[in-house]
PDB file of C-alpha atoms in Angstrom:
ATOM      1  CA  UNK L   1    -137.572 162.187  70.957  1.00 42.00           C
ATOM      2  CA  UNK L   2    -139.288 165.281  68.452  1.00 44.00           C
ATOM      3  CA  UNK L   3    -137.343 167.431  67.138  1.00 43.00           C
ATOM      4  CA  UNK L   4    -138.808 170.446  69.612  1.00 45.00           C
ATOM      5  CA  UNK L   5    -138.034 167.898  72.689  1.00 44.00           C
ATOM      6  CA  UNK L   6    -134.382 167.737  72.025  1.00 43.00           C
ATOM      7  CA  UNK L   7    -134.259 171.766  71.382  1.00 43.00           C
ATOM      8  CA  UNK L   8    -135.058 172.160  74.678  1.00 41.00           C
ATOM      9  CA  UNK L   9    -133.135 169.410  75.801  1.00 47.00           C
ATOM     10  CA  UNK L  10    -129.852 170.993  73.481  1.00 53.00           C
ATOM     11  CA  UNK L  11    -129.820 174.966  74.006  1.00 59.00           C
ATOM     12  CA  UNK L  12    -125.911 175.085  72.496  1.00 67.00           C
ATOM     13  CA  UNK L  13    -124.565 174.163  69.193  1.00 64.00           C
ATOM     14  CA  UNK L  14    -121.845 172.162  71.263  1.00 68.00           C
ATOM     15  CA  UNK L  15    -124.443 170.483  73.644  1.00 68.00           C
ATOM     16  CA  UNK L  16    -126.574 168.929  70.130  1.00 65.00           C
ATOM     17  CA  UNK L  17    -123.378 167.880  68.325  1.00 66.00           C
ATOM     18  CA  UNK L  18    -122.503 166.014  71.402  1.00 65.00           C
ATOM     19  CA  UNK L  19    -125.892 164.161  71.607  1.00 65.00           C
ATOM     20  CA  UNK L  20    -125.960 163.850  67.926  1.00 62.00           C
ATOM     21  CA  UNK L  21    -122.495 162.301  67.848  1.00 63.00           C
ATOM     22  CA  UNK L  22    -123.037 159.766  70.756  1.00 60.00           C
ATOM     23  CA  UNK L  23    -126.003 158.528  68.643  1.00 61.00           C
ATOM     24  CA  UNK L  24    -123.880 158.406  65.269  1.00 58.00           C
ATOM     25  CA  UNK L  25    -121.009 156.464  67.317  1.00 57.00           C
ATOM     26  CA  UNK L  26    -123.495 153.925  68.758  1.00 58.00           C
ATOM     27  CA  UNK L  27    -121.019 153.593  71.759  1.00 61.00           C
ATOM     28  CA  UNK L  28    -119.054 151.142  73.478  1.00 66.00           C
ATOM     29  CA  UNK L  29    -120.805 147.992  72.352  1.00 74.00           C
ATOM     30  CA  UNK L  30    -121.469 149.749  69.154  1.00 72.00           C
ATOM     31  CA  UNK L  31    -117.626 149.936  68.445  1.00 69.00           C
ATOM     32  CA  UNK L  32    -117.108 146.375  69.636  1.00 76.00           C
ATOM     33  CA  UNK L  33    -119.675 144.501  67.590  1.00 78.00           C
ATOM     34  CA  UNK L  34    -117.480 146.506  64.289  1.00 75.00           C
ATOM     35  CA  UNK L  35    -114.685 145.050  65.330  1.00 77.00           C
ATOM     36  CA  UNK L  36    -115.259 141.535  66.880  1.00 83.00           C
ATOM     37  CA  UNK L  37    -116.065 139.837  62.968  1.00 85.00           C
ATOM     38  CA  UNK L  38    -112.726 141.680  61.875  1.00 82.00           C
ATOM     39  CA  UNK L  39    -111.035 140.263  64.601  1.00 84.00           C
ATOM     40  CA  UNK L  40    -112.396 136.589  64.020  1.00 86.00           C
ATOM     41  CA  UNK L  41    -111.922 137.087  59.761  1.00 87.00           C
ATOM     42  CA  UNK L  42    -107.808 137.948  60.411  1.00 84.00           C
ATOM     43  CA  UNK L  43    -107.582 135.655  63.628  1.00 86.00           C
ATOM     44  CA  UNK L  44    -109.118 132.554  61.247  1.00 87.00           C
ATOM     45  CA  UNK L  45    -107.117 133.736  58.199  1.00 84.00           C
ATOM     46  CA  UNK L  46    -103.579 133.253  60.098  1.00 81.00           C
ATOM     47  CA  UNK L  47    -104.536 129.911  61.779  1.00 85.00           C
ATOM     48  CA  UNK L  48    -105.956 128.096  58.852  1.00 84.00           C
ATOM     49  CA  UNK L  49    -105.513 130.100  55.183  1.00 80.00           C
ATOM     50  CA  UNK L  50    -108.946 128.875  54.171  1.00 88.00           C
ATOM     51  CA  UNK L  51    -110.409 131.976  52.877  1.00 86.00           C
ATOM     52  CA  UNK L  52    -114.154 130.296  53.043  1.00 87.00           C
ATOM     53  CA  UNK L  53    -113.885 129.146  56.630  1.00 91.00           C
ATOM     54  CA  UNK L  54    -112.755 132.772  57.540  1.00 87.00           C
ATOM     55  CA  UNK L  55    -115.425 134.237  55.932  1.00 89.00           C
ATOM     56  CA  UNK L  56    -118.173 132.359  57.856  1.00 91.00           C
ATOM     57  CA  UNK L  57    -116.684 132.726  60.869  1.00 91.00           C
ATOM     58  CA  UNK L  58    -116.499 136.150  60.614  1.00 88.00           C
ATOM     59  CA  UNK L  59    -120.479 136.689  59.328  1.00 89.00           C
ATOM     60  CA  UNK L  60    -121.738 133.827  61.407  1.00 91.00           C
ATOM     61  CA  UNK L  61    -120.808 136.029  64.486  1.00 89.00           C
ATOM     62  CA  UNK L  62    -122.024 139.297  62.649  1.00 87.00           C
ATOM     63  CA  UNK L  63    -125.525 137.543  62.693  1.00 90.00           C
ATOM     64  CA  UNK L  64    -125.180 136.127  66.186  1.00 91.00           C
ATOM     65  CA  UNK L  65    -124.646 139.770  67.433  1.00 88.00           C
ATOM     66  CA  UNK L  66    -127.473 140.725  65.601  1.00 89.00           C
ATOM     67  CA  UNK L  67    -129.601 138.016  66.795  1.00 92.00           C
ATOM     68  CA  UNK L  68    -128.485 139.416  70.204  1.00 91.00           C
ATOM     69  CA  UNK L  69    -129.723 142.825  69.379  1.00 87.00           C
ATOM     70  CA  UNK L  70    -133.231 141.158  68.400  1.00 89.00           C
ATOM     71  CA  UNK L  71    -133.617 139.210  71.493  1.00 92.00           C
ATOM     72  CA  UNK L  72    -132.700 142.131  73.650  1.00 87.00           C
ATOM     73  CA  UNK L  73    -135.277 144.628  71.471  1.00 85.00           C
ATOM     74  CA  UNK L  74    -132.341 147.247  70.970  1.00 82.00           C
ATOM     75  CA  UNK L  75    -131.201 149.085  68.115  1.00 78.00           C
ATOM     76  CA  UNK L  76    -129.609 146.454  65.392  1.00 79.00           C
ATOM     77  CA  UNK L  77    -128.591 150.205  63.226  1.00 75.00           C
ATOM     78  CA  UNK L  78    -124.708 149.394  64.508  1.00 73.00           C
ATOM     79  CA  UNK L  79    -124.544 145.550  63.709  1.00 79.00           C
ATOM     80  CA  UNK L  80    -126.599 145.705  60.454  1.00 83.00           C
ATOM     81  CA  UNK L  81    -124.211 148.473  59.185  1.00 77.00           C
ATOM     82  CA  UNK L  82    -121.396 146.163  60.431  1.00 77.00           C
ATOM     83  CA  UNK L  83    -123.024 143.271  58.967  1.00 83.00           C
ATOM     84  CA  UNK L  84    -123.184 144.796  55.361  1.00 86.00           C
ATOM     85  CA  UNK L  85    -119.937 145.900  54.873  1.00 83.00           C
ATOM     86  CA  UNK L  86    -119.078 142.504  56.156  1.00 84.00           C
ATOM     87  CA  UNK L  87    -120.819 141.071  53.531  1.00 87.00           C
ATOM     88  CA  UNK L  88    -119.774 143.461  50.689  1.00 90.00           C
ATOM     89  CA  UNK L  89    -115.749 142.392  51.759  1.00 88.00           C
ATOM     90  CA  UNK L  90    -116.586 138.763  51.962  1.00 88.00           C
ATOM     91  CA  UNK L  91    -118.226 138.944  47.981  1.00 90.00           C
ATOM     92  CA  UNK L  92    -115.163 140.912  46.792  1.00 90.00           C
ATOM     93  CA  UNK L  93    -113.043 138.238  48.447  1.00 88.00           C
ATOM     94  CA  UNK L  94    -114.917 135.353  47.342  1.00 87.00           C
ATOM     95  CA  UNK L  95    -114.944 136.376  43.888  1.00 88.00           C
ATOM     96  CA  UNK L  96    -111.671 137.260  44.025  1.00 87.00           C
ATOM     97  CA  UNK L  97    -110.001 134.271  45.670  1.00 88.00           C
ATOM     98  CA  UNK L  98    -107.657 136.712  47.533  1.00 88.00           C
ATOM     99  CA  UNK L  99    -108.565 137.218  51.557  1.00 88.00           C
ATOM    100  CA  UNK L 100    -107.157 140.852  51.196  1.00 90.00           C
ATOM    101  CA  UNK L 101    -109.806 141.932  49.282  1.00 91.00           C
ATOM    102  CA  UNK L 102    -111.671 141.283  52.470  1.00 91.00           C
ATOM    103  CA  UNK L 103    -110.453 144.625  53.464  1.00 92.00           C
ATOM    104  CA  UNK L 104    -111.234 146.746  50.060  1.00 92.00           C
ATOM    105  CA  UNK L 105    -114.729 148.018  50.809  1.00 91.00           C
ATOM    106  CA  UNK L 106    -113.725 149.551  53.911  1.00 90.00           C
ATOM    107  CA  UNK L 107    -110.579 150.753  52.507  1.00 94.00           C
ATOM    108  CA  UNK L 108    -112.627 152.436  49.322  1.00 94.00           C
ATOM    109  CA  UNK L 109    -115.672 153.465  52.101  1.00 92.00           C
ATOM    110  CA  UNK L 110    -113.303 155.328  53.897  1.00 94.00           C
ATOM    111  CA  UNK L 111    -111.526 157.474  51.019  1.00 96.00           C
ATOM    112  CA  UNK L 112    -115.371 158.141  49.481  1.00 96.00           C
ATOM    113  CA  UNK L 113    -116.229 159.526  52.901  1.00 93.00           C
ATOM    114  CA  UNK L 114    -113.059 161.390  53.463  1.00 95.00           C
ATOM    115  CA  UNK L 115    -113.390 163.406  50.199  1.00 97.00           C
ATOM    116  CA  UNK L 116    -117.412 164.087  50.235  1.00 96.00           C
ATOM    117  CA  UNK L 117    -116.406 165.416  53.682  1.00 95.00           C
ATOM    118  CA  UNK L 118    -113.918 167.390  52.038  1.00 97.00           C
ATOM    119  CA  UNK L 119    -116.103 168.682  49.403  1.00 97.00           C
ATOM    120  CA  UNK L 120    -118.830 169.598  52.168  1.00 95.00           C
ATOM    121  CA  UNK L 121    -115.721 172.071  53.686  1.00 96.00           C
ATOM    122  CA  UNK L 122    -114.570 173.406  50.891  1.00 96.00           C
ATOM    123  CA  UNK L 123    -118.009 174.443  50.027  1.00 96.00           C
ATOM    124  CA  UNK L 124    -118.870 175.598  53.291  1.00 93.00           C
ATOM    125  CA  UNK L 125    -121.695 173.246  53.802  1.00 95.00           C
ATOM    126  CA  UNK L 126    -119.550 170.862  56.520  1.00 94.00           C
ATOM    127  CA  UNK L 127    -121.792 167.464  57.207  1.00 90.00           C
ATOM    128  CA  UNK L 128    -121.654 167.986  60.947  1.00 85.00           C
ATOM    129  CA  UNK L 129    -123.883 171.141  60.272  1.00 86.00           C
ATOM    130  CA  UNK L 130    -126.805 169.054  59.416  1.00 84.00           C
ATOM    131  CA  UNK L 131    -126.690 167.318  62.930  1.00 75.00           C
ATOM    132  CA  UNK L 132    -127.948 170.652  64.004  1.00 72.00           C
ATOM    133  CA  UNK L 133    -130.170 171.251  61.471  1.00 74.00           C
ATOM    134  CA  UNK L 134    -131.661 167.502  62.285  1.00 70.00           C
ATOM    135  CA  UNK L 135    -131.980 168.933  66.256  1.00 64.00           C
ATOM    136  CA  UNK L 136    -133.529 172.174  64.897  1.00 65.00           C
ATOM    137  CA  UNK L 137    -135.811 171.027  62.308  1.00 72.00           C
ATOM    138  CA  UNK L 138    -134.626 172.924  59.544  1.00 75.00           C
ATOM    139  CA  UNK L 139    -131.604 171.209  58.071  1.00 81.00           C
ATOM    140  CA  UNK L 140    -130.104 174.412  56.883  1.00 84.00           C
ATOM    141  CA  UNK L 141    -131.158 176.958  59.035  1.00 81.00           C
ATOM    142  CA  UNK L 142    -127.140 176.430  60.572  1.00 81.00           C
ATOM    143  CA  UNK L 143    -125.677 177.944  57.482  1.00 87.00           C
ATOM    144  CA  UNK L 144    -126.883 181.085  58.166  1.00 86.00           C
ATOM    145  CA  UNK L 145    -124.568 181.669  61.051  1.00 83.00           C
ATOM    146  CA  UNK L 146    -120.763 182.023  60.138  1.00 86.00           C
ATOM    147  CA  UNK L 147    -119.689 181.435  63.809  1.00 81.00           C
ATOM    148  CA  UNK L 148    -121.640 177.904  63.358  1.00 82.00           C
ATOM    149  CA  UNK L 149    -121.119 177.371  60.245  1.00 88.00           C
ATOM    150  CA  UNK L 150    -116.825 177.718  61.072  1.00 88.00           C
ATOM    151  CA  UNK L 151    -117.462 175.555  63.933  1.00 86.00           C
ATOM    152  CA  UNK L 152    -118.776 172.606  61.681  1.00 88.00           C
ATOM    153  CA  UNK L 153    -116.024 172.820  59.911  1.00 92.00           C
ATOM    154  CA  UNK L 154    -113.318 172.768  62.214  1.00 91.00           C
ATOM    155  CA  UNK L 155    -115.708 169.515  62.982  1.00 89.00           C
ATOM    156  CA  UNK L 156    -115.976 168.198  59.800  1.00 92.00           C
ATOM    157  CA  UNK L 157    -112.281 168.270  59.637  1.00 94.00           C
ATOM    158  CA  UNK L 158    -111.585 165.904  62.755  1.00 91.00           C
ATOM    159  CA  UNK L 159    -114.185 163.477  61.335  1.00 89.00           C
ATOM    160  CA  UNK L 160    -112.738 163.192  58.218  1.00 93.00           C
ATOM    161  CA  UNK L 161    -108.682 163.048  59.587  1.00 94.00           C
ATOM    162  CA  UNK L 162    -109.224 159.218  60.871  1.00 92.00           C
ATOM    163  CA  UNK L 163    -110.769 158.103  57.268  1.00 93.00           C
ATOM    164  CA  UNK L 164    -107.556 159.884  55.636  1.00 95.00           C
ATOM    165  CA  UNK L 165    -105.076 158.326  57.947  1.00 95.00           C
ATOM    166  CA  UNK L 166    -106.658 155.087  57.329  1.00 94.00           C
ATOM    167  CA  UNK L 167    -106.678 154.981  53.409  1.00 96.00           C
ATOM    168  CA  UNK L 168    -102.986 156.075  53.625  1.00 96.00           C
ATOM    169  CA  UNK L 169    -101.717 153.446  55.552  1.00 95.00           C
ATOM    170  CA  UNK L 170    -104.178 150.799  54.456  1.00 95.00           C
ATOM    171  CA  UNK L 171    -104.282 151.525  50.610  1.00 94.00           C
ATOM    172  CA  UNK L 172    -100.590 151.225  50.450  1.00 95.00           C
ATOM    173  CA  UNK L 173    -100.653 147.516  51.679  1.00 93.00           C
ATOM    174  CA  UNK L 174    -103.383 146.350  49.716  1.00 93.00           C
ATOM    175  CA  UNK L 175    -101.935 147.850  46.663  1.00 92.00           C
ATOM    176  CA  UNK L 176     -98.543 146.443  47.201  1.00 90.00           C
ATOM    177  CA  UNK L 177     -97.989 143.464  49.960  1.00 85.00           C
ATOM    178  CA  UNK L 178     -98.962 140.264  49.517  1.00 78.00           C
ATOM    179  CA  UNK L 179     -99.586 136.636  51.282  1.00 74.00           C
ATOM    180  CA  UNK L 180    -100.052 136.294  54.656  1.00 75.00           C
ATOM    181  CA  UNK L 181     -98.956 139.282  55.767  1.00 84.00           C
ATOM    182  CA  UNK L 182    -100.488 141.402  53.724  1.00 87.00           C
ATOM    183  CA  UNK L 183    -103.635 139.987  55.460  1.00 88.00           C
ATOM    184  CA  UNK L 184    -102.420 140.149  58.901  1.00 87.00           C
ATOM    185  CA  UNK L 185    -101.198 144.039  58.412  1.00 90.00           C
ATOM    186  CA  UNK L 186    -104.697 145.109  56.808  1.00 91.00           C
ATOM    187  CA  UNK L 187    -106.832 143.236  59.678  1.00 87.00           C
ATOM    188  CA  UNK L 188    -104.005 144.554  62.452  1.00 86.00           C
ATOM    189  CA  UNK L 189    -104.485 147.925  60.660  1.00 88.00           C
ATOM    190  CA  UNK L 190    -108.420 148.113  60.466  1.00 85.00           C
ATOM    191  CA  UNK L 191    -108.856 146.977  64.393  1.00 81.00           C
ATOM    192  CA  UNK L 192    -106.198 149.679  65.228  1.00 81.00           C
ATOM    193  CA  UNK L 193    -107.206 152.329  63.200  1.00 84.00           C
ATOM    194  CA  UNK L 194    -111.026 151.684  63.816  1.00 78.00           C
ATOM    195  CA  UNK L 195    -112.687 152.498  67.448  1.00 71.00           C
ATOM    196  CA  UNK L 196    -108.620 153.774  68.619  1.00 75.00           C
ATOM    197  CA  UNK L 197    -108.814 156.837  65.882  1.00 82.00           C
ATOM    198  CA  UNK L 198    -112.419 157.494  66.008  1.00 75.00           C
ATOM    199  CA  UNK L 199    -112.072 158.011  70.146  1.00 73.00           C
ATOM    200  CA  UNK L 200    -109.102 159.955  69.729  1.00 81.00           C
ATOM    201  CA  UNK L 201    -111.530 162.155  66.976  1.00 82.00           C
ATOM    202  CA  UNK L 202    -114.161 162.626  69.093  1.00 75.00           C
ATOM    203  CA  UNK L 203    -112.030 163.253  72.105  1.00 77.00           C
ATOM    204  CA  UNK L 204    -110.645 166.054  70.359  1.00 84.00           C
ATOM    205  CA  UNK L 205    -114.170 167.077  68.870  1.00 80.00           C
ATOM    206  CA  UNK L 206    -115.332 167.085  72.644  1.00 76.00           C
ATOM    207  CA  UNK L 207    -112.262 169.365  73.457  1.00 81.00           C
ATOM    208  CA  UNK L 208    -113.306 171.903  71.085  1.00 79.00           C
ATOM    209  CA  UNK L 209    -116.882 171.741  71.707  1.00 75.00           C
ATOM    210  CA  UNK L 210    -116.291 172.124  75.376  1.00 72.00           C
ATOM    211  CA  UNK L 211    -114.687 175.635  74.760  1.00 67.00           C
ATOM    212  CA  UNK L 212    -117.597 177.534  73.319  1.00 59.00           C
ATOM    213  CA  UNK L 213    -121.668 177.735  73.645  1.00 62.00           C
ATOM    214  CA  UNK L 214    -123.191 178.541  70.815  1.00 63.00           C
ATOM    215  CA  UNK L 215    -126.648 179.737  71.181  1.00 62.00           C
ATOM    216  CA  UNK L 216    -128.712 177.579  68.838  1.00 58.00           C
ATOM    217  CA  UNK L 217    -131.597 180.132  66.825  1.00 56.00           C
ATOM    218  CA  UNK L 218    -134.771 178.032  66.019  1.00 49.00           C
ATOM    219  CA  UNK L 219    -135.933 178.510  62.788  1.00 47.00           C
ATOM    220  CA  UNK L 220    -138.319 181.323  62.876  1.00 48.00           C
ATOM    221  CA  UNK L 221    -142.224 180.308  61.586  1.00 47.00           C
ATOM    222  CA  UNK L 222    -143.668 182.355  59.018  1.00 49.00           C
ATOM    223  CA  UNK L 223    -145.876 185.312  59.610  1.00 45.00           C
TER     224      UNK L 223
END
């Protein structure tokens, strides 16, 4: 859909967000396929304690998914993002020798995230404003409206809460437990704190869209 098509489509700040979010999300199944290989890696891990084993297991079905996606011509965006950051945890593991390490990517993913998205506040240029500007077709036309540009970052601010909450609990387990259970905890952890915690964010983001409609201004064209 053009840029112009969704405009009419999205005549509210909240109303684009929405849209823009659902597509950022990838939905159900989107959430799922991130979570099944983590489930498989920890599952494998417990059973058997054969680091290599667990790490096949855990990208074979990461490529079966996307073979899935192939078949059925949809978007693979969800399960190739999955599948790289699958692949990026089994390397550090593999070279490593250590199955938690599995986890460190994700761990170090979320705490870059959570501060660029903290940067993008404190500089009043919150990341959710350039969903607008993508629906708009001027990526920073947004920013100059204060009322939108406060609403992004009351936005901005519920995205980035699950990535803190995450590197809190996880980083302190990586960094200091051990063995099995160290393992168990961090894979326990990641499922929990994945699709759980991003709902609950974009429940809440939903809330607090659903109480205003902002008027979105179309760039105006030069004379």
């Amino acid at each position: 859909m053009s840029a112009e098509a969704e405009e009419v489509a999205h005549d509210t700040v909240e109303a684009a967000v929405r849209a823009q979010l659902a597509k950022a999300l990838g939905g159900v199944r989107g959430i799922i396929e991130a979570a099944v290989p983590t489930i498989a890696f920890t599952l494998s891990w417990i059973s058997s304690e054969d680091l290599k084993l667990s790490l096949i297991i855990s990208i074979s079905l990461s490529v079966v998914l996307l073979l899935i996606r192939v078949i059925q011509r949809s978007t693979p965006q969800f399960v190739i993002n999955s599948l790289i950051g699958i692949a990026i945890g089994a390397f550090f593991a593999s070279r490593s020798g250590d199955a938690k390490d599995y986890f460190l990517p994700g761990i170090l993913y979320n705490a870059g995230y959570a501060v660029a998205m903290l940067i993008s506040i404190v500089t009043r240029w919150p990341v959710v404003g350039f969903l607008i500007g993508s629906v708009t077709g001027d990526p920073t036309a947004w920013h100059k409206d204060p009322g939108i540009v406060r609403l992004c970052q009351r936005l901005t601010w519920l995205l980035l809460l699950p990535c803190a909450v995450r590197v809190a609990v996880q980083g302190p387990v990586y960094l200091f437990g051990g063995g099995d259970e160290a393992v168990a905890a961090l894979g326990f952890a990641k499922i929990v704190m994945g699709w759980p915690l991003q709902v609950a964010a974009l429940g809440a983001m939903l809330w607090l869209l659903g109480r205003g409609r902002t008027p979105i201004k179309p760039p105006v064209a030069p004379a």
